Tab-separated table of C-alpha atoms in Angstrom:
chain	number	residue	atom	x	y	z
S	1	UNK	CA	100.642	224.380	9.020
S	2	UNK	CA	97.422	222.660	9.102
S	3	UNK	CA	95.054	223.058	11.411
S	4	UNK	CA	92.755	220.016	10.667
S	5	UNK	CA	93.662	216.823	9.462
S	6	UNK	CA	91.640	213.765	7.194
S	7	UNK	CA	91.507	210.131	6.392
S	8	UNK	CA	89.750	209.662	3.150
S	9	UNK	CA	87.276	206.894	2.482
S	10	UNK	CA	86.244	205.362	-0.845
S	11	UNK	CA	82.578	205.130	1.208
S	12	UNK	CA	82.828	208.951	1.607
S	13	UNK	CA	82.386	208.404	5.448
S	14	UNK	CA	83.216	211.615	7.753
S	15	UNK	CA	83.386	210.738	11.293
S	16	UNK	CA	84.783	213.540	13.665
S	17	UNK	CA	87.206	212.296	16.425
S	18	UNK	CA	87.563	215.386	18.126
S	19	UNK	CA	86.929	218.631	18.458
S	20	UNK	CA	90.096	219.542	15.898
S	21	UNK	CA	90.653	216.140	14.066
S	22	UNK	CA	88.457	215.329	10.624
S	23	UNK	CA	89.245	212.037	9.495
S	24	UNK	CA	88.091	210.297	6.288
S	25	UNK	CA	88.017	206.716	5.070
S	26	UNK	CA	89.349	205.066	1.615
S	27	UNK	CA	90.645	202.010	0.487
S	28	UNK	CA	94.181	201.678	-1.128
S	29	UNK	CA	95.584	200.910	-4.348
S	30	UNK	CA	94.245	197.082	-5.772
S	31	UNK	CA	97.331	195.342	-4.773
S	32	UNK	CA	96.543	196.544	-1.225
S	33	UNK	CA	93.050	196.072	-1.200
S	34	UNK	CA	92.429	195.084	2.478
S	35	UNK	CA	94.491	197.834	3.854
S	36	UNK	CA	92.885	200.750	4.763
S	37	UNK	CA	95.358	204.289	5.678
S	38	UNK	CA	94.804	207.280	6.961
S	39	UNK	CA	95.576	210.816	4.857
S	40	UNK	CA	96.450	213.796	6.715
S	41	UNK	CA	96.543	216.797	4.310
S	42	UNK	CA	96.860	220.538	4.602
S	43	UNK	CA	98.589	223.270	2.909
S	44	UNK	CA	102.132	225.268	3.128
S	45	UNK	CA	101.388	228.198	5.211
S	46	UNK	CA	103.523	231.453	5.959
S	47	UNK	CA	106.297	230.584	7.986
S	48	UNK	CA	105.661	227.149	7.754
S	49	UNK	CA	109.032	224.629	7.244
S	50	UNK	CA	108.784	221.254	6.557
S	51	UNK	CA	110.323	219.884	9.317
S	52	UNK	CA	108.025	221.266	11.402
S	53	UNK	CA	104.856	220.709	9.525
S	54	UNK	CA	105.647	216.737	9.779
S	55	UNK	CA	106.261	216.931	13.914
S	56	UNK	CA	103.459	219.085	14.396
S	57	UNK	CA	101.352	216.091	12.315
S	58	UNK	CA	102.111	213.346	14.043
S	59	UNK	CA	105.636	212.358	12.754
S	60	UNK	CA	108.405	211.783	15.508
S	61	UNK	CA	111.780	214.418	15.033
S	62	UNK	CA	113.568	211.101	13.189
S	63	UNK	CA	110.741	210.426	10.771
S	64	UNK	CA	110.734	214.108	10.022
S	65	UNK	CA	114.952	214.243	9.548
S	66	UNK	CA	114.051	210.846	7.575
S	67	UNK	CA	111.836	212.450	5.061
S	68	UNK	CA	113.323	215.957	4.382
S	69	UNK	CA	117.018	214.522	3.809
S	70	UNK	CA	115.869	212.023	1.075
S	71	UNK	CA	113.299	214.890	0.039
S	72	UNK	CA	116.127	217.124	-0.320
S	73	UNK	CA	117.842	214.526	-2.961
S	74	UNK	CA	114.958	215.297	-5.387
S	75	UNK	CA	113.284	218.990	-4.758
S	76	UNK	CA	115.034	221.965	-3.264
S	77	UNK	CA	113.055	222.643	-0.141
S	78	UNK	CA	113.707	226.100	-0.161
S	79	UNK	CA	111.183	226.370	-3.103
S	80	UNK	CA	108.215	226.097	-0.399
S	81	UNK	CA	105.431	228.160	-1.341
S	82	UNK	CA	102.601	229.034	0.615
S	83	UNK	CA	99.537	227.076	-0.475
S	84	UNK	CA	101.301	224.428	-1.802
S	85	UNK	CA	99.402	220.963	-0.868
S	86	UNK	CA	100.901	217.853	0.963
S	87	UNK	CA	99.501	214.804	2.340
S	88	UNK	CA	100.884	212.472	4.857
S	89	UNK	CA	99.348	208.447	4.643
S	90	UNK	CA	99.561	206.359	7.783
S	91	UNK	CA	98.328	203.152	8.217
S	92	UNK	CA	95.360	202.673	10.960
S	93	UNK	CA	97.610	201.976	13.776
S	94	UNK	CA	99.048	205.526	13.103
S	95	UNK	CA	102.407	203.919	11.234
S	96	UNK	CA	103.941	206.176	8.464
S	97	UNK	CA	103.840	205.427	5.039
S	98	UNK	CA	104.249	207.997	2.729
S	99	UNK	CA	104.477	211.337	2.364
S	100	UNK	CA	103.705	213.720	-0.934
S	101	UNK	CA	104.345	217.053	-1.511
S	102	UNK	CA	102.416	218.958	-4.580
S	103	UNK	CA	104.930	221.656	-6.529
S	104	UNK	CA	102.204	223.185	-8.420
S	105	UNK	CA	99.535	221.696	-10.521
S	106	UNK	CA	101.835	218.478	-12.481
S	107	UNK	CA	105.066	217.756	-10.394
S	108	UNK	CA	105.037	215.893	-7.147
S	109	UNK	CA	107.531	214.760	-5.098
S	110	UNK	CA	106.945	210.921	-2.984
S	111	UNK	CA	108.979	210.236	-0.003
S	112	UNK	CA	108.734	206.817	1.751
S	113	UNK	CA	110.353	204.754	4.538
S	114	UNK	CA	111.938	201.356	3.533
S	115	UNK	CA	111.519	199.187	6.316
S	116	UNK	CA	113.684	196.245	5.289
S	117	UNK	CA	116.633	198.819	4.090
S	118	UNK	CA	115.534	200.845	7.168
S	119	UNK	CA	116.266	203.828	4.715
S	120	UNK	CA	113.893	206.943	3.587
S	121	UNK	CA	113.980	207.096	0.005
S	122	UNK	CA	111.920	209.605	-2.391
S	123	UNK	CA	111.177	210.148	-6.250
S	124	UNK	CA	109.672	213.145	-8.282
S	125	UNK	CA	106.974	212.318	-10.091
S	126	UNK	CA	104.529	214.286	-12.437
S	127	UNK	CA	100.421	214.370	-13.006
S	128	UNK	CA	99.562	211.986	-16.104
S	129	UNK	CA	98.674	214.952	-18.445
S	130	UNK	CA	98.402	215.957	-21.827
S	131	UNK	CA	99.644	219.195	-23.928
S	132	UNK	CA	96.245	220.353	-26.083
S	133	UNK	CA	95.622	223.453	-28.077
S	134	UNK	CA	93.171	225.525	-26.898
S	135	UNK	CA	91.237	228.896	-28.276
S	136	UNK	CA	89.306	231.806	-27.341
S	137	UNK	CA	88.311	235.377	-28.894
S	138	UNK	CA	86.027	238.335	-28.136
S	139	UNK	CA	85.358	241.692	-28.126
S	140	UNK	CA	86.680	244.698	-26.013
S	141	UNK	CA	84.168	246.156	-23.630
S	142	UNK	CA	86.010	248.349	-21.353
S	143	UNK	CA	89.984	246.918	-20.668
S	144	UNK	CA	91.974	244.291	-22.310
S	145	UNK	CA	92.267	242.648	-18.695
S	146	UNK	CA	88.695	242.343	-18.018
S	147	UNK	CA	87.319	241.597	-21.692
S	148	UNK	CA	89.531	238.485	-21.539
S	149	UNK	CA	88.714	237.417	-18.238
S	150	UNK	CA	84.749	237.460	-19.393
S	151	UNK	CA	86.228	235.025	-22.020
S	152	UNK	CA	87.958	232.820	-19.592
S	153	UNK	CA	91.404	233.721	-20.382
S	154	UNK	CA	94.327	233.344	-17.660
S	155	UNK	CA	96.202	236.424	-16.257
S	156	UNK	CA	99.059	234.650	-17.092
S	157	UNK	CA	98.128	234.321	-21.063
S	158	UNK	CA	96.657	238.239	-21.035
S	159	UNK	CA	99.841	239.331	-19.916
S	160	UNK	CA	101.725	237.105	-22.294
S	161	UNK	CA	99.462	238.950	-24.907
S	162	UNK	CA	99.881	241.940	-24.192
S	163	UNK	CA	103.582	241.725	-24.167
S	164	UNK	CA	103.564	239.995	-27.853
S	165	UNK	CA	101.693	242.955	-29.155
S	166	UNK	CA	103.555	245.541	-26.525
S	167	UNK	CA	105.344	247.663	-29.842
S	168	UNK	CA	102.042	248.329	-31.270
S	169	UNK	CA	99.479	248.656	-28.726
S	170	UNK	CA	99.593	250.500	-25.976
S	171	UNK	CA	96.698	248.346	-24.050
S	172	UNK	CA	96.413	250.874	-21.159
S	173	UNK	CA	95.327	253.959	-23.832
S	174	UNK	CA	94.871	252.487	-26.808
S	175	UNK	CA	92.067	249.812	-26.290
S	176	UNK	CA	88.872	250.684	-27.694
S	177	UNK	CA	85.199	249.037	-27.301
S	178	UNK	CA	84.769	246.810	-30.429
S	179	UNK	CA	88.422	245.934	-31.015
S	180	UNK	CA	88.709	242.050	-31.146
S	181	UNK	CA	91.202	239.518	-29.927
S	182	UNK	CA	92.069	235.822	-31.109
S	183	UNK	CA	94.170	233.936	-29.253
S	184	UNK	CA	95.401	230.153	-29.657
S	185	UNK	CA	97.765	228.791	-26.519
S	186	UNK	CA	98.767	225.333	-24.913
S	187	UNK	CA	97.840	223.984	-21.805
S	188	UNK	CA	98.812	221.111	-19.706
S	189	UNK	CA	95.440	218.870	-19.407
S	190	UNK	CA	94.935	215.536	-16.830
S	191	UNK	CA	93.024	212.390	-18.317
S	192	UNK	CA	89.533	213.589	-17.876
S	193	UNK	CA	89.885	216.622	-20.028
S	194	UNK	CA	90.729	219.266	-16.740
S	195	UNK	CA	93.067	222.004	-17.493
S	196	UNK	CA	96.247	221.980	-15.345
S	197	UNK	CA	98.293	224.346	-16.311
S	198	UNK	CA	98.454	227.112	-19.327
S	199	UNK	CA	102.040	226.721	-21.024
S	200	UNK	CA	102.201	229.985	-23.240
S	201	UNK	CA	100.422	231.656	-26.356
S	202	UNK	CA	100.989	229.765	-29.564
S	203	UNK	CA	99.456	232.599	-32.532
S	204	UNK	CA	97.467	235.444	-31.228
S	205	UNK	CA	95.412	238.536	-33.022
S	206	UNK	CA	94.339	241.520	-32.230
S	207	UNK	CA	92.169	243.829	-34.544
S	208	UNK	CA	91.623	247.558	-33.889
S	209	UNK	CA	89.673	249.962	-36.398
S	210	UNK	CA	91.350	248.947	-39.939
S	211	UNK	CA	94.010	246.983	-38.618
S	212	UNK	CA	95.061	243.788	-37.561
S	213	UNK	CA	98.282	242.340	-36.267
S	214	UNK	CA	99.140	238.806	-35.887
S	215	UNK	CA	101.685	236.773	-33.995
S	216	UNK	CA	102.800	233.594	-34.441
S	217	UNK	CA	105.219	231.493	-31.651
S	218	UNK	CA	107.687	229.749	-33.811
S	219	UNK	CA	111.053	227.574	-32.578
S	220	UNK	CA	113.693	226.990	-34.641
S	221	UNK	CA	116.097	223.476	-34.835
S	222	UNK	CA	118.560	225.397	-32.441
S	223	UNK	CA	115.567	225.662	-29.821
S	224	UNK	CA	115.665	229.651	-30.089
S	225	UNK	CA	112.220	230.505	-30.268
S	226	UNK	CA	110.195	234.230	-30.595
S	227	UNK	CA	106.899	235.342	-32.262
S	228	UNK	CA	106.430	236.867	-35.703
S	229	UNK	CA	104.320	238.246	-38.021
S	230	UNK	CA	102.420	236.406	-40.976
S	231	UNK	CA	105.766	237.758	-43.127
S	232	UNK	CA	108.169	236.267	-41.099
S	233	UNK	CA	109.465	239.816	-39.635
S	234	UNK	CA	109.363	239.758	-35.291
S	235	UNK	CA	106.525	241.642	-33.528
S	236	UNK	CA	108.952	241.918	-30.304
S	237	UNK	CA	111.364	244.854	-29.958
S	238	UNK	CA	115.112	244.037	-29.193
S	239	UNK	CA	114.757	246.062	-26.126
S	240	UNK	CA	112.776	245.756	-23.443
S	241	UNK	CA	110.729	248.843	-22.007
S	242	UNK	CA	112.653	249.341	-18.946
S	243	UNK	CA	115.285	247.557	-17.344
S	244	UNK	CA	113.821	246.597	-14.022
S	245	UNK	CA	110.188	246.855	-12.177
S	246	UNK	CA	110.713	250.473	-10.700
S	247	UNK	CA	108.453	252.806	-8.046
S	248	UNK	CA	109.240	255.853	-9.754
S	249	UNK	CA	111.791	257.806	-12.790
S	250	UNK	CA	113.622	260.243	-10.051
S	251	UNK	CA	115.790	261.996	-12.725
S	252	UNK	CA	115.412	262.304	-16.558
S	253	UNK	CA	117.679	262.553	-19.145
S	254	UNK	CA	118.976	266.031	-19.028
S	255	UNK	CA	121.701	267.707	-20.780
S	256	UNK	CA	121.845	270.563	-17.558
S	257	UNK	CA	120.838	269.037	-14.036
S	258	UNK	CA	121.429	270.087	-10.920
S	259	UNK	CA	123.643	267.482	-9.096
S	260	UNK	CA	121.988	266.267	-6.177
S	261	UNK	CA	125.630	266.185	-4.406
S	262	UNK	CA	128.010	268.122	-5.574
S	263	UNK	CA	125.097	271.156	-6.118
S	264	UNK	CA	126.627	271.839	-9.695
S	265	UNK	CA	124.674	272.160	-13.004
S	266	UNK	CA	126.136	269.266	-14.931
S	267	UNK	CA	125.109	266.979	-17.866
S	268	UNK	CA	122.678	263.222	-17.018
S	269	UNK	CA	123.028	261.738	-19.550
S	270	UNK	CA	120.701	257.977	-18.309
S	271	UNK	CA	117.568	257.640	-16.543
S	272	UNK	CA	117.501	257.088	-12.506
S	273	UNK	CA	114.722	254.750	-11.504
S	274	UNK	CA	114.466	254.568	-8.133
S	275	UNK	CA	113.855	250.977	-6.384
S	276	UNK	CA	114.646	249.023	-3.507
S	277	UNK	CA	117.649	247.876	-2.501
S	278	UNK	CA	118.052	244.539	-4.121
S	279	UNK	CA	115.702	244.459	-7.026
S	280	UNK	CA	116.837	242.773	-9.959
S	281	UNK	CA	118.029	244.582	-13.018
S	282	UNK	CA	117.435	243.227	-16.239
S	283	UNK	CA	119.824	243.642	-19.140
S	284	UNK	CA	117.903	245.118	-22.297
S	285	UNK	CA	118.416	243.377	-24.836
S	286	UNK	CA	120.662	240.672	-25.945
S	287	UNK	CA	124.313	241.226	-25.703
S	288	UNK	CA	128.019	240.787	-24.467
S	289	UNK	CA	129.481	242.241	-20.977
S	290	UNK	CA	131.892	244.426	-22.149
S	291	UNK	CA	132.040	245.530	-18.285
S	292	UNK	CA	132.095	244.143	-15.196
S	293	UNK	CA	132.891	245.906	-11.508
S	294	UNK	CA	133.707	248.820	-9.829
S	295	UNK	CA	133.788	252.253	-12.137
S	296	UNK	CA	134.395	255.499	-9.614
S	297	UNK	CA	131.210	257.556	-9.079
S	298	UNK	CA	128.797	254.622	-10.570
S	299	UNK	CA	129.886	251.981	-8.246
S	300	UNK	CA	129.214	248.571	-9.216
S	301	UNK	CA	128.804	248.685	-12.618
S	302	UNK	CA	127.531	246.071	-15.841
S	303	UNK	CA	128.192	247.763	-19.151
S	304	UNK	CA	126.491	245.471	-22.421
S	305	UNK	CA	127.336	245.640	-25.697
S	306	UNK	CA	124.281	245.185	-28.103
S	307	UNK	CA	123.784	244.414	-31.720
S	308	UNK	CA	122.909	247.306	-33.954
S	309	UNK	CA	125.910	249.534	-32.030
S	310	UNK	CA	123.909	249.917	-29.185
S	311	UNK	CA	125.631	249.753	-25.350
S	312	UNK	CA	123.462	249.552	-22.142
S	313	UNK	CA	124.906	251.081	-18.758
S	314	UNK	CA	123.644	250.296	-15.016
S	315	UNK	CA	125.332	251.707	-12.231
S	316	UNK	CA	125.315	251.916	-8.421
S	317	UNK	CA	124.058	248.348	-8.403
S	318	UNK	CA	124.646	246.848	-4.830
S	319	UNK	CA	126.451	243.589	-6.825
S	320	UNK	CA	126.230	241.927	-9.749
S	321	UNK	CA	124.391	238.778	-10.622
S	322	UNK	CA	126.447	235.467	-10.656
S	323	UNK	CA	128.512	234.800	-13.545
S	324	UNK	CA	127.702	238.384	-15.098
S	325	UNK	CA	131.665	239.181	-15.921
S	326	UNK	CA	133.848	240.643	-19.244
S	327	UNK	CA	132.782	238.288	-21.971
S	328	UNK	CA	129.724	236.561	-21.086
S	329	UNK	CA	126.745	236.491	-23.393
S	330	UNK	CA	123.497	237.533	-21.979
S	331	UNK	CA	119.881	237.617	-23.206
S	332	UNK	CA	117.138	240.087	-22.895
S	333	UNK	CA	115.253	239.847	-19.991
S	334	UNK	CA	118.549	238.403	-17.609
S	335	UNK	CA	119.188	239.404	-14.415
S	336	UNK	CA	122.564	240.610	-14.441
S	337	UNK	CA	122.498	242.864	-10.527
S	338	UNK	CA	120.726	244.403	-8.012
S	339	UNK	CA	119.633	247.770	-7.265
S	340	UNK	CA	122.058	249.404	-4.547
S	341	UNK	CA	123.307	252.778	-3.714
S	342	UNK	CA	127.108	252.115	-4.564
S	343	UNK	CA	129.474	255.286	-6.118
S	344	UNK	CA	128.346	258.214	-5.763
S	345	UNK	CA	124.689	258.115	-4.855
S	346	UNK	CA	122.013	259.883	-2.701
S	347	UNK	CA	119.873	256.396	-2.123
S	348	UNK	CA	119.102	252.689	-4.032
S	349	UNK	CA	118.334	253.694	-7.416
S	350	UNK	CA	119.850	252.376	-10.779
S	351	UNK	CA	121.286	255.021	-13.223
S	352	UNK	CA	120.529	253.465	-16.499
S	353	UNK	CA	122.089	255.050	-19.734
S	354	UNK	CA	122.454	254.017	-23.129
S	355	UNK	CA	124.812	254.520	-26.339
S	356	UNK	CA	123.884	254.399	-29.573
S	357	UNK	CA	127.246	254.194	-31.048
S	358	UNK	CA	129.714	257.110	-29.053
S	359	UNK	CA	126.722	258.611	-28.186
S	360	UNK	CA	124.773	258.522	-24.800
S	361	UNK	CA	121.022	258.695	-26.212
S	362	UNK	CA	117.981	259.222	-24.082
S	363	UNK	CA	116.243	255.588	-23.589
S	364	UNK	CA	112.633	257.055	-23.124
S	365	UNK	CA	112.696	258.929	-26.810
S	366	UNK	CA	114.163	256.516	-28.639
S	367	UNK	CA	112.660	254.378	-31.578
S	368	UNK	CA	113.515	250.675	-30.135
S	369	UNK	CA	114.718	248.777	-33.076
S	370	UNK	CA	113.012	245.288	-33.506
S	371	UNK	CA	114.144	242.209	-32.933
S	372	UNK	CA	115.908	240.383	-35.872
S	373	UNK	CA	113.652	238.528	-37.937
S	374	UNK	CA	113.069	234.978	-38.862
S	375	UNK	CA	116.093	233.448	-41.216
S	376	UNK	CA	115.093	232.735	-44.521
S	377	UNK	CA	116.007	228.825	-44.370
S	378	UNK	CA	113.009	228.338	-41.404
S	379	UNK	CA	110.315	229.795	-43.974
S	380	UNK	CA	109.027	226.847	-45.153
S	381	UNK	CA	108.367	225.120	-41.722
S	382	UNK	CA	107.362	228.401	-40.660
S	383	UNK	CA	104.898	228.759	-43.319
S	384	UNK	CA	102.846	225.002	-43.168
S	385	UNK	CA	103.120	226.181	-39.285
S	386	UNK	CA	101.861	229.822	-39.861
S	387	UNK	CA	98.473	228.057	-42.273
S	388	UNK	CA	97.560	225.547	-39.682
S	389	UNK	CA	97.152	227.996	-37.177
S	390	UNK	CA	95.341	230.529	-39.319
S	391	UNK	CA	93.160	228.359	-39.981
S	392	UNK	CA	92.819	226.955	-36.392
S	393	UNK	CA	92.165	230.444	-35.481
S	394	UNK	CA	89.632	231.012	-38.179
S	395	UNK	CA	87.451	227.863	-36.389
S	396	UNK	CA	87.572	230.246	-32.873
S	397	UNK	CA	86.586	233.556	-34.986
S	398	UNK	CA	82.798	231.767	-34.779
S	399	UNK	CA	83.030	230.662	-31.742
S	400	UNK	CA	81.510	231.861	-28.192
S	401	UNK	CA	83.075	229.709	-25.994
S	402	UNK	CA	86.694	228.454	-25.523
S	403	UNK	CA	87.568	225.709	-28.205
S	404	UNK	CA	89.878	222.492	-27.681
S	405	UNK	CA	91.557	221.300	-30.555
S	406	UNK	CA	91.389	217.592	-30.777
S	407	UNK	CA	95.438	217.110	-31.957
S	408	UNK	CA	97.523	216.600	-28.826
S	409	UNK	CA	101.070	216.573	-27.796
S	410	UNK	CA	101.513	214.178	-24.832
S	411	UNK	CA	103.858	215.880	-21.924
């Protein structure tokens, strides 16, 4: 909720009104050129609704059920987010105009009273901006995290790196001072050249002592997209590392374990991560719900079947996502349920287990097979691809600071 509130002026006049108010002074758009309007802006704060934000500013309980019911025709305010920016424009006699709310760095959302309709009405809009490819590379000096950083690269972008590369670096032991990264990605830009937002890595490199690996972002005509190697074969895995973000492993695989219920020595054959009620699970890899409900001791359970005979297991979940039923086709990385305690269970956990073929395998020892590589018929477009950003990436190699390419892709 905001605490102080502004009129902006195009002469950059600041004249406090009282001890709480800031007010600034601009003029309007050209075809409004004698009218001058006051902006009121602040910033979504915890707690904050709406509703409430509006009254609090100066807006009477009708202009506020005005705005948020035509607002809610165009942006779902239960997406709020704390910090996000809004501004409210009145004219000088303190008569609403307009009000804009800011979801992120490129949309925006306009909501405005009609007086000869007598109607609130509102549009989504977006940021005039511009999709450019950028560069940057450098040297290891102590972590991944930080080496990037000195070279002005997003959190956002290291993670995405060090996912791409995840199945051969380990970037928490295996970094080393002097290994060197490359790294080409998109990013949203307005008209005067300001970056907006980063969109994702588009080819990326990473060179330890007498190696290098590459990784290339490629999209095929169906819209499937994944990275890959300068051969064509996928640097991801088909799996991902673990099926959800969990505190802690509370029971390994284990062929003999002592049940922590029925106090017998009995085979585990999965992995328990423990977690809070209600975290999402993830399914593995790409599949097919072979499985879908209640199964005895494990409670609400998903089964998946994946290619390469593979079949995924998570029990105890507390329910299942929507639409995850028998049948449905899922991709790696979906949330299919939530941690729960259902079955037979001591506490919220999710008892993960995995088949490779009739046999329940442990998950933690296992060589993840990789991801299926590019089809042959996307080679060629794959390949002029593949060259333009080698050599893009080659200009960056000599660079010290980050590089924009001069080719772009309007949004």
């Amino acid at each position: 909720m905001l605490r102080k509130t502004s009129i902006i002026s195009a002469l950059s006049i600041c004249v406090l009104l009282s001890p709480f108010v800031l007010y600034r002074i601009k003029q309007v758009s050209a075809n409004l050129s004698n009218t001058r309007y006051q902006v009121i802006e602040g910033n979504i704060a915890e707690g904050d609704l709406l509703g409430e934000v509006l009254i609090a500013n100066g807006l009477t309980s009708a202009q506020s059920f005005g705005i948020t019911g035509a607002m809610k025709d165009v942006f779902d305010l239960r997406r709020c987010r704390v910090g996000d920016r809004w501004e409210i424009y009145l004219t000088e006699e303190n008569e609403f105009v307009k009000f804009i709310y800011y979801d992120g760095p490129l949309d925006f959302y306009v909501g405005e009273f009609d007086a000869d309709s007598d109607t609130y009405t509102a549009v989504a809009q977006q940021v005039e901006a511009e999709r450019t490819l950028c560069g940057a590379q450098g040297s290891i000096a102590s972590s991944l995290y930080e080496s990037m950083t000195f070279s002005s690269i997003s959190p956002e972008l290291i993670i995405q790196f060090a996912e791409i590369f995840s199945s051969k670096v380990d970037f928490f032991t295996d970094c080393r001072a002097g290994d060197k990264f490359t790294l080409l990605w998109d990013v949203y830009m307005d008209k005067n050249g300001n970056p907006l937002k980063d969109i994702q890595v588009v080819a990326a490199s990473y060179s330890p002592e007498g190696k290098t690996y590459n990784a290339f972002y490629f999209e095929n005509a169906e819209g499937k997209g994944g990275y890959y190697d300068e051969n064509g074969k996928s640097v991801e895995t088909a799996f991902l590392k673990a099926p959800l973000n969990y505190r802690r492993i509370s029971s390994f695989f284990s062929h003999r374990r002592l049940h922590p219920i029925h106090k017998v020595y009995k085979a585990h054959l999965g992995i328990d991560y423990a977690a809070p009620k209600g975290t999402p699970v993830s399914s593995i890899g790409n599949g097919t719900v072979q499985f879908s409900g209640w199964r005895g001791g494990f409670g609400n359970t998903v089964i998946i079947k994946h290619p390469n005979n593979y079949t995924s297991w998570y029990g105890h979940l507390s329910k299942m996502a929507t639409g995850i039923t028998k049948g449905k086709k899922v991709s790696k990385g979906q949330v299919i349920g939530y941690v729960g305690s259902t079955g037979v269970s001591t506490g919220p956990h999710l008892d993960f287990r995995i088949q490779k073929g009739e046999t329940f395998v442990n998950f933690l020892t296992i060589t993840i097979p990789p991801a299926y590589p590019l089809e042959e018929k996307y080679f060629p477009e794959f390949n002029i691809m593949k060259d333009s950003l080698l050599s893009k990436m080659a200009e960056v190699k000599d660079k010290d600071t980050t590089i924009i390419f001069a080719e772009n892709k309007t949004k």
